[in-house]
Each structure stands twice: as C-alpha cells, then as structure tokens.
Short mmCIF file of C-alpha atoms and ligand atoms in Angstrom, two decimals:
data_model
loop_
_atom_site.label_atom_id
_atom_site.label_comp_id
_atom_site.label_asym_id
_atom_site.label_seq_id
_atom_site.Cartn_x
_atom_site.Cartn_y
_atom_site.Cartn_z
CA MET A 30 -6.50 -48.08 2.39
CA PHE A 31 -5.76 -44.50 1.42
CA GLY A 32 -6.71 -43.03 4.80
CA PRO A 33 -3.49 -43.50 6.74
CA ARG A 34 -1.42 -42.54 3.74
CA ARG A 35 -3.32 -39.26 3.31
CA CYS A 36 -2.71 -38.45 6.99
CA ALA A 37 1.00 -38.89 6.50
CA MET A 38 0.90 -36.24 3.78
CA THR A 39 -0.59 -33.58 6.01
CA VAL A 40 -0.12 -31.93 9.38
CA THR A 41 -2.74 -30.07 11.40
CA ALA A 42 -1.99 -26.67 12.86
CA THR A 43 -4.17 -24.23 14.78
CA PHE A 44 -4.47 -20.68 13.46
CA ARG A 45 -5.60 -17.41 14.97
CA PHE A 46 -5.66 -14.13 13.06
CA TYR A 47 -5.79 -10.79 14.85
CA ALA A 48 -7.49 -7.43 14.26
CA GLU A 49 -8.30 -6.43 10.69
CA LEU A 50 -6.68 -9.55 9.21
CA ASN A 51 -9.96 -11.25 10.09
CA ASP A 52 -11.62 -9.32 7.25
CA PHE A 53 -9.91 -11.65 4.78
CA LEU A 54 -11.09 -14.87 6.44
CA ALA A 55 -14.22 -16.94 5.96
CA LEU A 56 -16.80 -15.82 8.55
CA GLU A 57 -16.59 -18.92 10.72
CA ARG A 58 -12.82 -18.46 11.15
CA ARG A 59 -12.85 -14.87 12.35
CA GLY A 60 -11.73 -13.95 15.86
CA ARG A 61 -11.16 -17.50 17.07
CA ASP A 62 -8.72 -20.41 16.98
CA PHE A 63 -9.36 -22.92 14.22
CA ALA A 64 -7.62 -26.06 13.14
CA CYS A 65 -6.45 -26.39 9.57
CA ARG A 66 -4.88 -29.26 7.73
CA CYS A 67 -1.71 -28.27 5.89
CA ALA A 68 0.35 -30.13 3.33
CA ARG A 69 3.52 -31.53 4.84
CA ALA A 70 6.32 -29.01 4.16
CA ALA A 71 3.81 -26.15 3.78
CA THR A 72 5.31 -22.84 4.91
CA THR A 73 3.58 -20.24 7.07
CA LYS A 74 3.33 -17.93 4.03
CA HIS A 75 1.70 -20.60 1.91
CA MET A 76 -0.89 -21.44 4.56
CA ILE A 77 -1.72 -17.84 5.46
CA GLU A 78 -2.32 -17.00 1.82
CA ALA A 79 -4.30 -20.22 1.24
CA LEU A 80 -6.60 -19.02 4.04
CA GLY A 81 -7.11 -15.75 2.14
CA VAL A 82 -4.73 -13.28 3.78
CA PRO A 83 -2.09 -11.64 1.53
CA HIS A 84 1.35 -11.84 3.12
CA THR A 85 1.87 -8.11 2.60
CA GLU A 86 -0.74 -7.45 5.29
CA VAL A 87 1.11 -9.50 7.92
CA GLU A 88 3.65 -7.92 10.25
CA LEU A 89 4.30 -10.59 12.86
CA LEU A 90 3.97 -14.37 13.02
CA LEU A 91 4.22 -16.44 16.16
CA VAL A 92 4.43 -20.22 16.11
CA ASP A 93 3.91 -21.59 19.61
CA GLY A 94 4.79 -18.14 20.93
CA GLU A 95 8.02 -17.78 19.03
CA SER A 96 8.44 -15.26 16.21
CA VAL A 97 9.17 -16.87 12.85
CA GLY A 98 9.50 -15.85 9.19
CA PHE A 99 7.37 -16.66 6.16
CA ASP A 100 9.53 -19.63 5.20
CA ARG A 101 8.97 -21.56 8.43
CA VAL A 102 7.64 -25.08 7.72
CA LEU A 103 4.65 -25.99 9.91
CA ARG A 104 4.69 -29.09 12.07
CA ASP A 105 1.83 -31.12 13.46
CA GLY A 106 0.06 -29.62 16.48
CA GLU A 107 1.61 -26.15 16.28
CA ARG A 108 -0.30 -22.95 17.00
CA VAL A 109 0.12 -20.06 14.58
CA ALA A 110 -0.78 -16.49 15.62
CA VAL A 111 -0.86 -13.91 12.82
CA TYR A 112 -0.76 -10.15 13.46
CA PRO A 113 -1.14 -7.13 11.17
CA GLN A 114 0.94 -3.99 11.38
CA CYS A 115 -0.29 -2.29 14.51
CA GLU A 116 1.11 0.79 16.22
CA SER A 117 -0.23 -0.21 19.63
CA LEU A 118 1.33 -3.66 19.57
CA ASP A 119 4.89 -3.51 20.85
CA VAL A 120 6.76 -6.20 18.99
CA THR A 121 10.20 -4.60 19.03
CA PRO A 122 11.91 -7.50 20.80
CA LEU A 123 10.37 -9.93 18.33
CA LEU A 124 11.41 -10.64 14.80
CA ARG A 125 9.12 -9.03 12.29
CA VAL A 126 8.45 -10.98 9.13
CA ARG A 127 9.76 -8.16 6.95
CA ASN A 128 13.06 -6.97 8.35
CA HIS A 129 13.95 -4.46 5.67
CA ALA A 130 11.97 -1.33 5.04
CA LEU A 131 12.18 0.09 1.53
CA ARG A 132 14.65 2.97 1.47
CA VAL A 133 12.46 5.31 -0.57
CA THR A 134 8.69 5.33 -0.24
CA ARG A 135 7.29 5.01 -3.74
CA PHE A 136 4.27 3.28 -5.12
CA VAL A 137 2.67 1.52 -8.01
CA ALA A 138 -1.14 1.60 -7.98
CA ASP A 139 -3.35 -0.89 -9.76
CA ALA A 140 -5.64 0.15 -12.61
CA HIS A 141 -8.62 0.81 -10.29
CA LEU A 142 -6.89 3.28 -7.97
CA GLY A 143 -6.38 6.29 -10.25
CA GLY A 144 -7.91 8.72 -7.75
CA LEU A 145 -5.62 7.57 -4.96
CA ALA A 146 -2.59 7.64 -7.28
CA HIS A 147 -3.28 11.28 -8.17
CA LEU A 148 -3.68 12.26 -4.53
CA LEU A 149 -0.42 10.53 -3.59
CA ARG A 150 1.34 12.45 -6.35
CA MET A 151 -0.29 15.62 -5.01
CA THR A 152 1.33 14.90 -1.62
CA GLY A 153 4.68 14.40 -3.36
CA PHE A 154 5.00 10.61 -3.51
CA ASP A 155 6.34 8.98 -6.67
CA THR A 156 3.35 6.88 -7.76
CA LEU A 157 3.11 4.98 -11.02
CA TYR A 158 -0.37 4.51 -12.39
CA ASP A 159 -1.87 3.64 -15.74
CA ASN A 160 -5.43 2.53 -16.31
CA ASN A 161 -4.21 -0.18 -18.69
CA ILE A 162 -1.49 -1.58 -16.43
CA HIS A 163 -1.45 -5.38 -16.11
CA ASP A 164 -0.72 -7.36 -12.95
CA ASP A 165 2.52 -8.76 -14.46
CA GLU A 166 3.77 -5.23 -15.02
CA ILE A 167 2.81 -4.17 -11.47
CA GLU A 168 4.74 -7.14 -10.08
CA ARG A 169 7.76 -6.32 -12.26
CA LEU A 170 7.79 -2.64 -11.22
CA ALA A 171 7.44 -3.57 -7.55
CA ALA A 172 10.36 -6.01 -7.75
CA THR A 173 12.75 -3.98 -9.92
CA GLN A 174 12.06 -0.49 -8.55
CA GLY A 175 11.26 -1.31 -4.92
CA ARG A 176 7.70 0.03 -5.11
CA ILE A 177 4.87 -0.56 -2.67
CA VAL A 178 1.86 -2.06 -4.45
CA LEU A 179 -1.50 -0.41 -3.78
CA THR A 180 -4.54 -2.50 -4.63
CA ARG A 181 -7.92 -3.80 -3.58
CA ASP A 182 -7.09 -7.15 -5.21
CA ARG A 183 -5.78 -9.53 -2.58
CA ASP A 184 -4.64 -12.10 -5.17
CA LEU A 185 -2.29 -9.54 -6.68
CA LEU A 186 -0.63 -9.11 -3.26
CA LYS A 187 0.04 -12.85 -3.07
CA ARG A 188 2.41 -12.72 -6.03
CA ARG A 189 5.94 -13.84 -5.35
CA GLY A 190 7.67 -10.72 -6.68
CA ILE A 191 5.73 -8.41 -4.39
CA THR A 192 7.32 -7.94 -0.97
CA HIS A 193 5.69 -4.66 0.08
CA GLY A 194 2.05 -3.96 -0.53
CA CYS A 195 -0.96 -2.32 0.94
CA TYR A 196 -4.46 -3.70 0.65
CA VAL A 197 -6.65 -0.61 0.41
CA ARG A 198 -9.97 -0.95 2.24
CA ALA A 199 -11.71 2.39 1.67
CA LEU A 200 -13.64 3.03 -1.53
CA ARG A 201 -13.38 6.83 -1.86
CA SER A 202 -10.00 8.18 -2.92
CA GLU A 203 -9.72 10.79 -0.15
CA LEU A 204 -10.43 8.14 2.48
CA GLN A 205 -7.97 5.81 0.75
CA LEU A 206 -5.33 8.54 1.03
CA HIS A 207 -5.99 8.85 4.78
CA GLU A 208 -5.80 5.08 5.14
CA VAL A 209 -2.43 4.80 3.35
CA PHE A 210 -1.02 7.80 5.25
CA ASP A 211 -2.02 6.24 8.59
CA ARG A 212 -0.79 2.77 7.82
CA LEU A 213 2.60 3.85 6.43
CA ASP A 214 3.01 6.93 8.64
CA LEU A 215 3.57 9.21 5.64
CA ALA A 216 2.73 12.66 7.04
CA ARG A 217 6.32 13.63 7.87
CA SER A 218 7.75 12.59 4.52
CA ALA A 219 5.03 14.20 2.42
CA ARG A 220 6.10 17.08 0.10
CA PRO A 221 2.77 18.49 -1.08
CA PHE A 222 2.52 20.18 -4.48
CA THR A 223 5.99 19.16 -5.66
CA ARG A 224 4.94 16.54 -8.22
CA CYS A 225 2.73 16.59 -11.31
CA LEU A 226 -0.65 14.96 -10.70
CA ARG A 227 -0.99 14.06 -14.36
CA CYS A 228 2.35 12.44 -15.14
CA ASN A 229 4.25 11.96 -11.83
CA THR A 230 7.17 14.23 -12.85
CA PRO A 231 8.69 16.49 -10.13
CA LEU A 232 7.58 20.11 -10.60
CA ARG A 233 9.90 23.10 -10.70
CA ALA A 234 9.25 26.70 -9.77
CA VAL A 235 9.28 29.15 -12.66
CA ASP A 236 9.30 32.96 -13.02
CA LYS A 237 5.96 34.31 -14.07
CA ALA A 238 7.59 36.22 -16.92
CA GLN A 239 8.68 32.99 -18.59
CA ILE A 240 5.20 31.53 -18.88
CA GLU A 241 3.00 34.63 -18.85
CA ALA A 242 2.07 34.29 -22.49
CA ARG A 243 0.55 30.87 -21.88
CA LEU A 244 -1.73 31.95 -19.00
CA PRO A 245 -5.44 32.72 -19.21
CA PRO A 246 -5.95 36.47 -18.51
CA ARG A 247 -7.70 35.96 -15.15
CA VAL A 248 -4.90 33.74 -13.91
CA ARG A 249 -2.30 36.23 -15.10
CA GLU A 250 -4.02 38.96 -13.09
CA ARG A 251 -4.53 37.04 -9.87
CA HIS A 252 -1.52 34.78 -9.35
CA GLU A 253 2.21 35.27 -8.88
CA ARG A 254 3.58 31.84 -7.95
CA PHE A 255 3.80 29.13 -10.59
CA THR A 256 5.34 25.72 -11.12
CA VAL A 257 5.79 23.85 -14.37
CA CYS A 258 6.05 20.19 -15.31
CA ASP A 259 8.81 19.23 -17.74
CA GLY A 260 7.03 15.93 -18.39
CA CYS A 261 3.70 17.17 -19.77
CA ALA A 262 4.38 20.94 -20.02
CA GLY A 263 1.59 21.67 -17.51
CA ILE A 264 1.57 24.99 -15.59
CA PHE A 265 0.20 25.06 -12.03
CA TRP A 266 -0.87 27.86 -9.72
CA GLU A 267 -2.61 28.18 -6.39
CA GLY A 268 -6.19 28.33 -7.62
CA THR A 269 -9.41 26.98 -6.13
CA HIS A 270 -8.42 23.36 -6.84
CA TRP A 271 -5.14 23.99 -5.00
CA GLN A 272 -7.02 25.42 -2.01
CA ARG A 273 -9.25 22.36 -1.80
CA MET A 274 -6.20 20.10 -1.99
CA ARG A 275 -4.48 22.16 0.66
CA ARG A 276 -7.31 21.49 3.11
CA LEU A 277 -7.01 17.78 2.39
CA VAL A 278 -3.22 17.87 2.93
CA GLU A 279 -3.67 19.68 6.25
CA SER A 280 -6.20 17.09 7.40
CA LEU A 281 -3.48 14.47 6.90
CA GLY A 282 -1.13 16.27 9.28
CA ALA A 283 1.34 17.10 6.50
CA ALA A 284 2.94 20.54 6.21
CA VAL A 285 2.54 22.66 3.10
CA ALA A 286 5.75 24.52 2.18
ZN1 LIG B 320 3.21 16.49 -15.86
#
C-alpha cells in the first residue's frame, strides 16, 4: 500500500556529468547517462551534491538543453547535463550557474594546504591559512570576506555559505599551485614577492641602511635589495630560496617585477 504513495514523493531524472566532474561520482555512474530518483521539490544543487559533486566545481547546468541555475526544481523525466569550468567549452550565450565573479581574488585554505597557502602568498595572493582552522571558520571567512575556499575536502565545499571554491586534486604543493593558477587563470594578476609567506602581510621595500644591523654578515656583504614585513618583522632578500621560487613563478607564466 505504500508503493504508489512513495512514487508520488519522488521524480526520476537522468544525469550526465562531464570531464573531471566524473572523478567525484561512483564508478558505475562515470561518463554515461544514469537515472536517479529525486525527492519531489529537490533542486539541481541538492541532487548534484547528493551524487557527490560539490557545487563549487560546476560551471554550467543544462536541463533538457536549457541552461538553469542551482535553484531549479527537477521534474519527472528531465535530463540534467552538468559541466565543469572548461576553457575549451564555449558557453558564453548560456547562463552560467555563478554569474558574479569575486571582485578581488583572495583565498582561505583549509588546514591541510599549508604548502599551497605559502606559495600563493609568494605569488602575491592574499591567502588565509592556519593549521588549527575549523570548517565553520573557513565558511565564515569565505562568506564575509568573499574568499575562495581551497580544499581537498568535498564536503566542506558543499556548505551553504561557500559560493566560490576550488577542489584541489594534486597532492604536492607546487603542482597544486599550477592547478589553481590554471583553473582560475591567475598568471596575469600575480604579484610575486610582494607578500609575506609567513603571515600574509604585504611587504614593503626598505633601505639597506635601516636594517643593516639585523643582517647576518654574509647577507650584508652580498645583497642590496630588501623588503620587510610589518606583520612579523621579517626581512627578505633575494637569496637561494628566492631564486628557487623565482623559477617556480616563471614556470607559471607570471612576471617577476
Ligand atoms: Zn610577516
């Protein structure tokens, strides 16, 4: 007696996910159409996330060939096509799910992405990071300060307060930096060596004479250009670490001033 009633509570839609969005799906659902029962009044966002894909990874949604937003309620028999951000896919005439870009590119990284956070600071991007930061705090910072969340935790990206996020696939921090640069097209807005790696404060140039007394003798002999951090009082010069970082920056296609 419950059968017909249960049917009335659900609708069945067909889903297809494209490109790297398939990585989030169960194996048997990758690269093909599959039918899925949805609660009546379920939105596209709800269903996509229930299937394992964080909404932050989605750039375009088509329902029966028509572009829709995350709040679209699914109806019985509809076909849902879900696309990631993709440079080669020309969707300009279509409505993207996220119609506002954040005005300033700044980040908050989760507690496991310290290496990436430091490298983003090195390339000049305002990146908050703390190895004790909690998910609630990440969500709050993303919502109140308009920050892009960087994480390898897909459940974090499903949180309501997070509109812009980036699921990081690579495991090594230098590869993660390349991945984020490619996905968000950061090379042109990078300002390498203008921000403190330790504390995220913008650096300022300083005359050697002002800080000479604090320098190790070998550094005093060999270097002329220095910057200081007003946040942690650090002094920076173009030493061997800087040269290694410079090669990394150049491999990203970003200019070093
Ligand atoms: Zn500092």
